[in-house]
């Protein structure tokens, strides 16, 4: 059975949400980050980066929230969280899955740290371009792949929720706001948030 190593108010919410969407049976192991439990030798054997989330599934270890979303989507195909190999929608699915750590996170980091970078050198181009591209992708919606919800929405939906609602770094454009609200209305995300609030 999957064992999820997690902590509240972290990127673990992505893993909780995707597991809840998949309907996967899983056990949670909460780490106390302030006590440094993520730095134990036992946990570093699972994630050498000493960060949550990470999961084990029998002998398999996987860390990085994007990789966890991809793994869960493929391990539970009946939940239809990823277009299968051979489906043309898989191209965009993979693109959006990688867009979160590859473009959105660095754009948010650069903005919050007030770092300016040459758009030609920065993988994300520039901050406005990232959110213009997302706004355009969501113009037809309701999800990044149109009518199909996918694990990429877990990554990007939470990036936008945090970027707009929590860190207030991303301007709340109507298409982005409506998309975040659709994500927040999903029962699986509500269950994940309830787990986070309960802390167990
Ligand atoms: N790229 C990683 C980032 C994971 C990450 O930064 N986790 C933070 C919480 S959001 C953490 O574990 N921090 C504790 C520490 O670094 O000691 C992912 O997407 O999973």
Short mmCIF file of C-alpha atoms and ligand atoms in Angstrom, two decimals:
data_model
loop_
_atom_site.label_atom_id
_atom_site.label_comp_id
_atom_site.label_asym_id
_atom_site.label_seq_id
_atom_site.Cartn_x
_atom_site.Cartn_y
_atom_site.Cartn_z
CA UNK A 1 0.00 0.00 0.00
CA UNK A 2 1.12 3.58 -0.67
CA UNK A 3 2.63 5.35 2.33
CA UNK A 4 2.63 9.15 2.00
CA UNK A 5 5.16 11.16 3.99
CA UNK A 6 3.68 14.61 4.38
CA UNK A 7 3.33 17.75 6.47
CA UNK A 8 0.50 20.29 6.63
CA UNK A 9 0.76 23.63 4.79
CA UNK A 10 3.33 22.35 2.32
CA UNK A 11 3.44 21.03 -1.22
CA UNK A 12 2.14 17.79 0.35
CA UNK A 13 -1.35 19.09 -0.46
CA UNK A 14 -0.67 18.19 -4.10
CA UNK A 15 -0.01 14.57 -3.11
CA UNK A 16 -3.03 14.41 -0.80
CA UNK A 17 -5.27 15.83 -3.52
CA UNK A 18 -4.08 13.49 -6.29
CA UNK A 19 -4.40 10.45 -3.99
CA UNK A 20 -7.92 11.51 -3.08
CA UNK A 21 -8.79 12.02 -6.77
CA UNK A 22 -7.43 8.56 -7.57
CA UNK A 23 -9.39 6.91 -4.76
CA UNK A 24 -6.14 5.19 -3.82
CA UNK A 25 -5.84 3.41 -0.50
CA UNK A 26 -2.91 5.00 1.34
CA UNK A 27 -1.42 5.46 4.74
CA UNK A 28 -0.18 8.84 5.92
CA UNK A 29 2.99 9.46 7.88
CA UNK A 30 3.13 13.02 9.14
CA UNK A 31 6.58 14.49 9.59
CA UNK A 32 7.21 17.31 12.03
CA UNK A 33 9.31 19.67 9.92
CA UNK A 34 10.00 22.05 12.80
CA UNK A 35 11.49 19.12 14.74
CA UNK A 36 13.63 18.25 11.70
CA UNK A 37 12.09 14.81 11.15
CA UNK A 38 12.57 15.23 7.40
CA UNK A 39 16.34 15.16 7.99
CA UNK A 40 16.42 11.70 9.60
CA UNK A 41 18.54 9.06 7.90
CA UNK A 42 15.42 6.91 7.55
CA UNK A 43 13.55 9.60 5.60
CA UNK A 44 16.58 10.64 3.55
CA UNK A 45 16.69 7.07 2.27
CA UNK A 46 13.25 7.80 0.78
CA UNK A 47 13.95 11.36 -0.33
CA UNK A 48 17.61 12.40 -0.27
CA UNK A 49 16.42 16.03 -0.60
CA UNK A 50 14.91 15.73 2.91
CA UNK A 51 11.67 17.34 1.76
CA UNK A 52 8.01 16.43 1.69
CA UNK A 53 6.00 15.10 0.00
CA UNK A 54 7.44 11.66 -0.73
CA UNK A 55 5.80 8.29 -1.00
CA UNK A 56 6.65 4.64 -0.95
CA UNK A 57 4.67 1.90 -2.64
CA UNK A 58 6.18 -1.43 -1.67
CA UNK A 59 9.82 -1.25 -2.79
CA UNK A 60 9.27 1.94 -4.84
CA UNK A 61 10.20 5.42 -3.59
CA UNK A 62 9.10 8.61 -5.30
CA UNK A 63 9.57 12.22 -4.25
CA UNK A 64 8.90 15.53 -6.04
CA UNK A 65 5.23 16.45 -6.04
CA UNK A 66 5.02 16.45 -9.85
CA UNK A 67 6.47 12.95 -10.04
CA UNK A 68 4.06 11.83 -7.31
CA UNK A 69 1.13 13.17 -9.35
CA UNK A 70 2.40 11.36 -12.45
CA UNK A 71 2.98 8.13 -10.50
CA UNK A 72 -0.45 8.08 -8.86
CA UNK A 73 -2.18 8.91 -12.17
CA UNK A 74 -0.46 5.95 -13.83
CA UNK A 75 -0.85 3.55 -10.92
CA UNK A 76 -4.62 4.17 -10.84
CA UNK A 77 -5.62 4.41 -14.53
CA UNK A 78 -9.32 3.90 -13.77
CA UNK A 79 -9.37 7.39 -12.24
CA UNK A 80 -8.44 8.79 -15.69
CA UNK A 81 -6.07 11.39 -14.31
CA UNK A 82 -3.66 11.07 -17.26
CA UNK A 83 -4.27 10.53 -20.98
CA UNK A 84 -2.69 7.18 -21.84
CA UNK A 85 0.29 6.71 -24.17
CA UNK A 86 -0.97 7.04 -27.74
CA UNK A 87 -3.63 9.62 -26.85
CA UNK A 88 -2.74 12.97 -28.48
CA UNK A 89 -3.86 14.81 -25.30
CA UNK A 90 -0.89 13.23 -23.52
CA UNK A 91 1.45 15.77 -25.11
CA UNK A 92 -0.27 18.74 -23.51
CA UNK A 93 -0.78 16.78 -20.29
CA UNK A 94 2.97 16.23 -19.90
CA UNK A 95 3.67 19.82 -20.88
CA UNK A 96 1.38 21.19 -18.15
CA UNK A 97 2.66 18.75 -15.57
CA UNK A 98 6.21 20.00 -16.14
CA UNK A 99 5.09 23.62 -16.54
CA UNK A 100 4.42 23.82 -12.80
CA UNK A 101 7.96 23.11 -11.50
CA UNK A 102 9.62 24.29 -14.73
CA UNK A 103 7.91 27.64 -15.24
CA UNK A 104 5.36 28.59 -12.58
CA UNK A 105 7.45 27.90 -9.47
CA UNK A 106 10.55 29.72 -10.77
CA UNK A 107 8.39 32.66 -11.90
CA UNK A 108 6.83 32.91 -8.43
CA UNK A 109 10.21 32.62 -6.76
CA UNK A 110 11.74 35.32 -8.95
CA UNK A 111 8.78 37.60 -8.24
CA UNK A 112 8.83 37.07 -4.47
CA UNK A 113 12.61 37.52 -4.27
CA UNK A 114 12.47 40.49 -6.66
CA UNK A 115 15.06 38.90 -8.92
CA UNK A 116 15.19 40.06 -12.51
CA UNK A 117 16.47 37.67 -15.13
CA UNK A 118 16.93 37.90 -18.89
CA UNK A 119 13.81 36.29 -20.43
CA UNK A 120 16.00 34.60 -23.05
CA UNK A 121 18.00 32.86 -20.31
CA UNK A 122 15.23 32.13 -17.80
CA UNK A 123 13.38 28.90 -18.56
CA UNK A 124 10.11 30.59 -17.66
CA UNK A 125 10.69 33.60 -19.91
CA UNK A 126 9.12 36.26 -17.76
CA UNK A 127 6.43 36.40 -15.10
CA UNK A 128 3.68 37.89 -17.27
CA UNK A 129 4.29 35.46 -20.09
CA UNK A 130 3.76 32.47 -17.77
CA UNK A 131 0.37 33.73 -16.60
CA UNK A 132 -0.66 34.99 -20.06
CA UNK A 133 -0.03 31.49 -21.41
CA UNK A 134 -2.06 29.91 -18.59
CA UNK A 135 -4.91 32.38 -19.03
CA UNK A 136 -5.03 31.57 -22.72
CA UNK A 137 -4.92 27.81 -22.04
CA UNK A 138 -7.83 28.12 -19.63
CA UNK A 139 -9.95 30.34 -21.86
CA UNK A 140 -11.95 27.34 -23.10
CA UNK A 141 -11.68 25.19 -19.94
CA UNK A 142 -13.00 24.01 -17.63
CA UNK A 143 -9.63 22.23 -17.23
CA UNK A 144 -6.21 22.48 -18.86
CA UNK A 145 -7.15 19.59 -21.19
CA UNK A 146 -10.61 21.00 -21.88
CA UNK A 147 -13.33 18.72 -20.52
CA UNK A 148 -10.82 16.29 -19.00
CA UNK A 149 -9.56 16.89 -15.49
CA UNK A 150 -6.01 15.55 -15.06
CA UNK A 151 -3.14 15.34 -12.60
CA UNK A 152 -1.73 18.47 -14.29
CA UNK A 153 -4.69 20.40 -12.86
CA UNK A 154 -3.63 19.26 -9.39
CA UNK A 155 -0.22 20.85 -9.85
CA UNK A 156 -1.29 24.01 -11.61
CA UNK A 157 -4.56 24.47 -9.73
CA UNK A 158 -2.67 24.60 -6.44
CA UNK A 159 0.09 26.81 -7.87
CA UNK A 160 -2.57 29.31 -8.85
CA UNK A 161 -4.48 28.95 -5.57
CA UNK A 162 -1.31 29.63 -3.59
CA UNK A 163 -0.06 32.31 -6.01
CA UNK A 164 -3.34 34.23 -6.00
CA UNK A 165 -4.98 33.52 -2.64
CA UNK A 166 -2.15 32.84 -0.21
CA UNK A 167 1.00 34.60 -1.46
CA UNK A 168 -0.87 37.25 -3.46
CA UNK A 169 1.83 37.29 -6.12
CA UNK A 170 -0.40 36.50 -9.11
CA UNK A 171 -3.04 39.01 -10.21
CA UNK A 172 -6.49 37.45 -9.96
CA UNK A 173 -7.49 37.49 -13.65
CA UNK A 174 -11.08 36.29 -14.24
CA UNK A 175 -10.16 33.07 -16.09
CA UNK A 176 -7.57 32.13 -13.46
CA UNK A 177 -9.92 32.96 -10.58
CA UNK A 178 -12.72 30.87 -12.08
CA UNK A 179 -10.33 27.95 -12.62
CA UNK A 180 -9.07 28.07 -9.02
CA UNK A 181 -12.67 28.16 -7.80
CA UNK A 182 -13.49 25.08 -9.90
CA UNK A 183 -10.48 23.31 -8.36
CA UNK A 184 -11.50 24.33 -4.82
CA UNK A 185 -15.01 22.96 -5.45
CA UNK A 186 -13.71 19.45 -6.20
CA UNK A 187 -14.67 17.03 -3.42
CA UNK A 188 -11.23 15.38 -3.54
CA UNK A 189 -9.48 18.70 -2.83
CA UNK A 190 -11.94 19.43 -0.05
CA UNK A 191 -11.13 16.04 1.51
CA UNK A 192 -7.40 16.73 1.15
CA UNK A 193 -7.81 20.11 2.84
CA UNK A 194 -9.83 18.52 5.64
CA UNK A 195 -7.04 15.98 6.20
CA UNK A 196 -4.53 18.82 6.24
CA UNK A 197 -6.61 20.80 8.73
CA UNK A 198 -6.99 17.75 10.99
CA UNK A 199 -3.24 17.19 10.70
CA UNK A 200 -3.42 13.40 10.67
N1 LIG B 1 10.35 20.28 -5.52
C1 LIG B 1 9.77 19.69 -4.33
C2 LIG B 1 9.75 20.72 -3.25
C3 LIG B 1 9.41 20.12 -1.90
C4 LIG B 1 9.56 21.15 -0.81
O1 LIG B 1 10.18 22.22 -0.97
N2 LIG B 1 9.03 20.80 0.37
C5 LIG B 1 9.13 21.68 1.50
C6 LIG B 1 7.73 22.00 2.04
S1 LIG B 1 6.74 22.77 0.79
C7 LIG B 1 9.90 21.00 2.64
O2 LIG B 1 9.83 19.80 2.80
N3 LIG B 1 10.64 21.79 3.44
C8 LIG B 1 11.32 21.28 4.59
C9 LIG B 1 12.80 21.48 4.54
O3 LIG B 1 13.31 21.86 3.47
O4 LIG B 1 13.45 21.23 5.54
C10 LIG B 1 8.36 19.16 -4.64
O5 LIG B 1 7.71 19.70 -5.53
O6 LIG B 1 7.93 18.19 -4.01
#
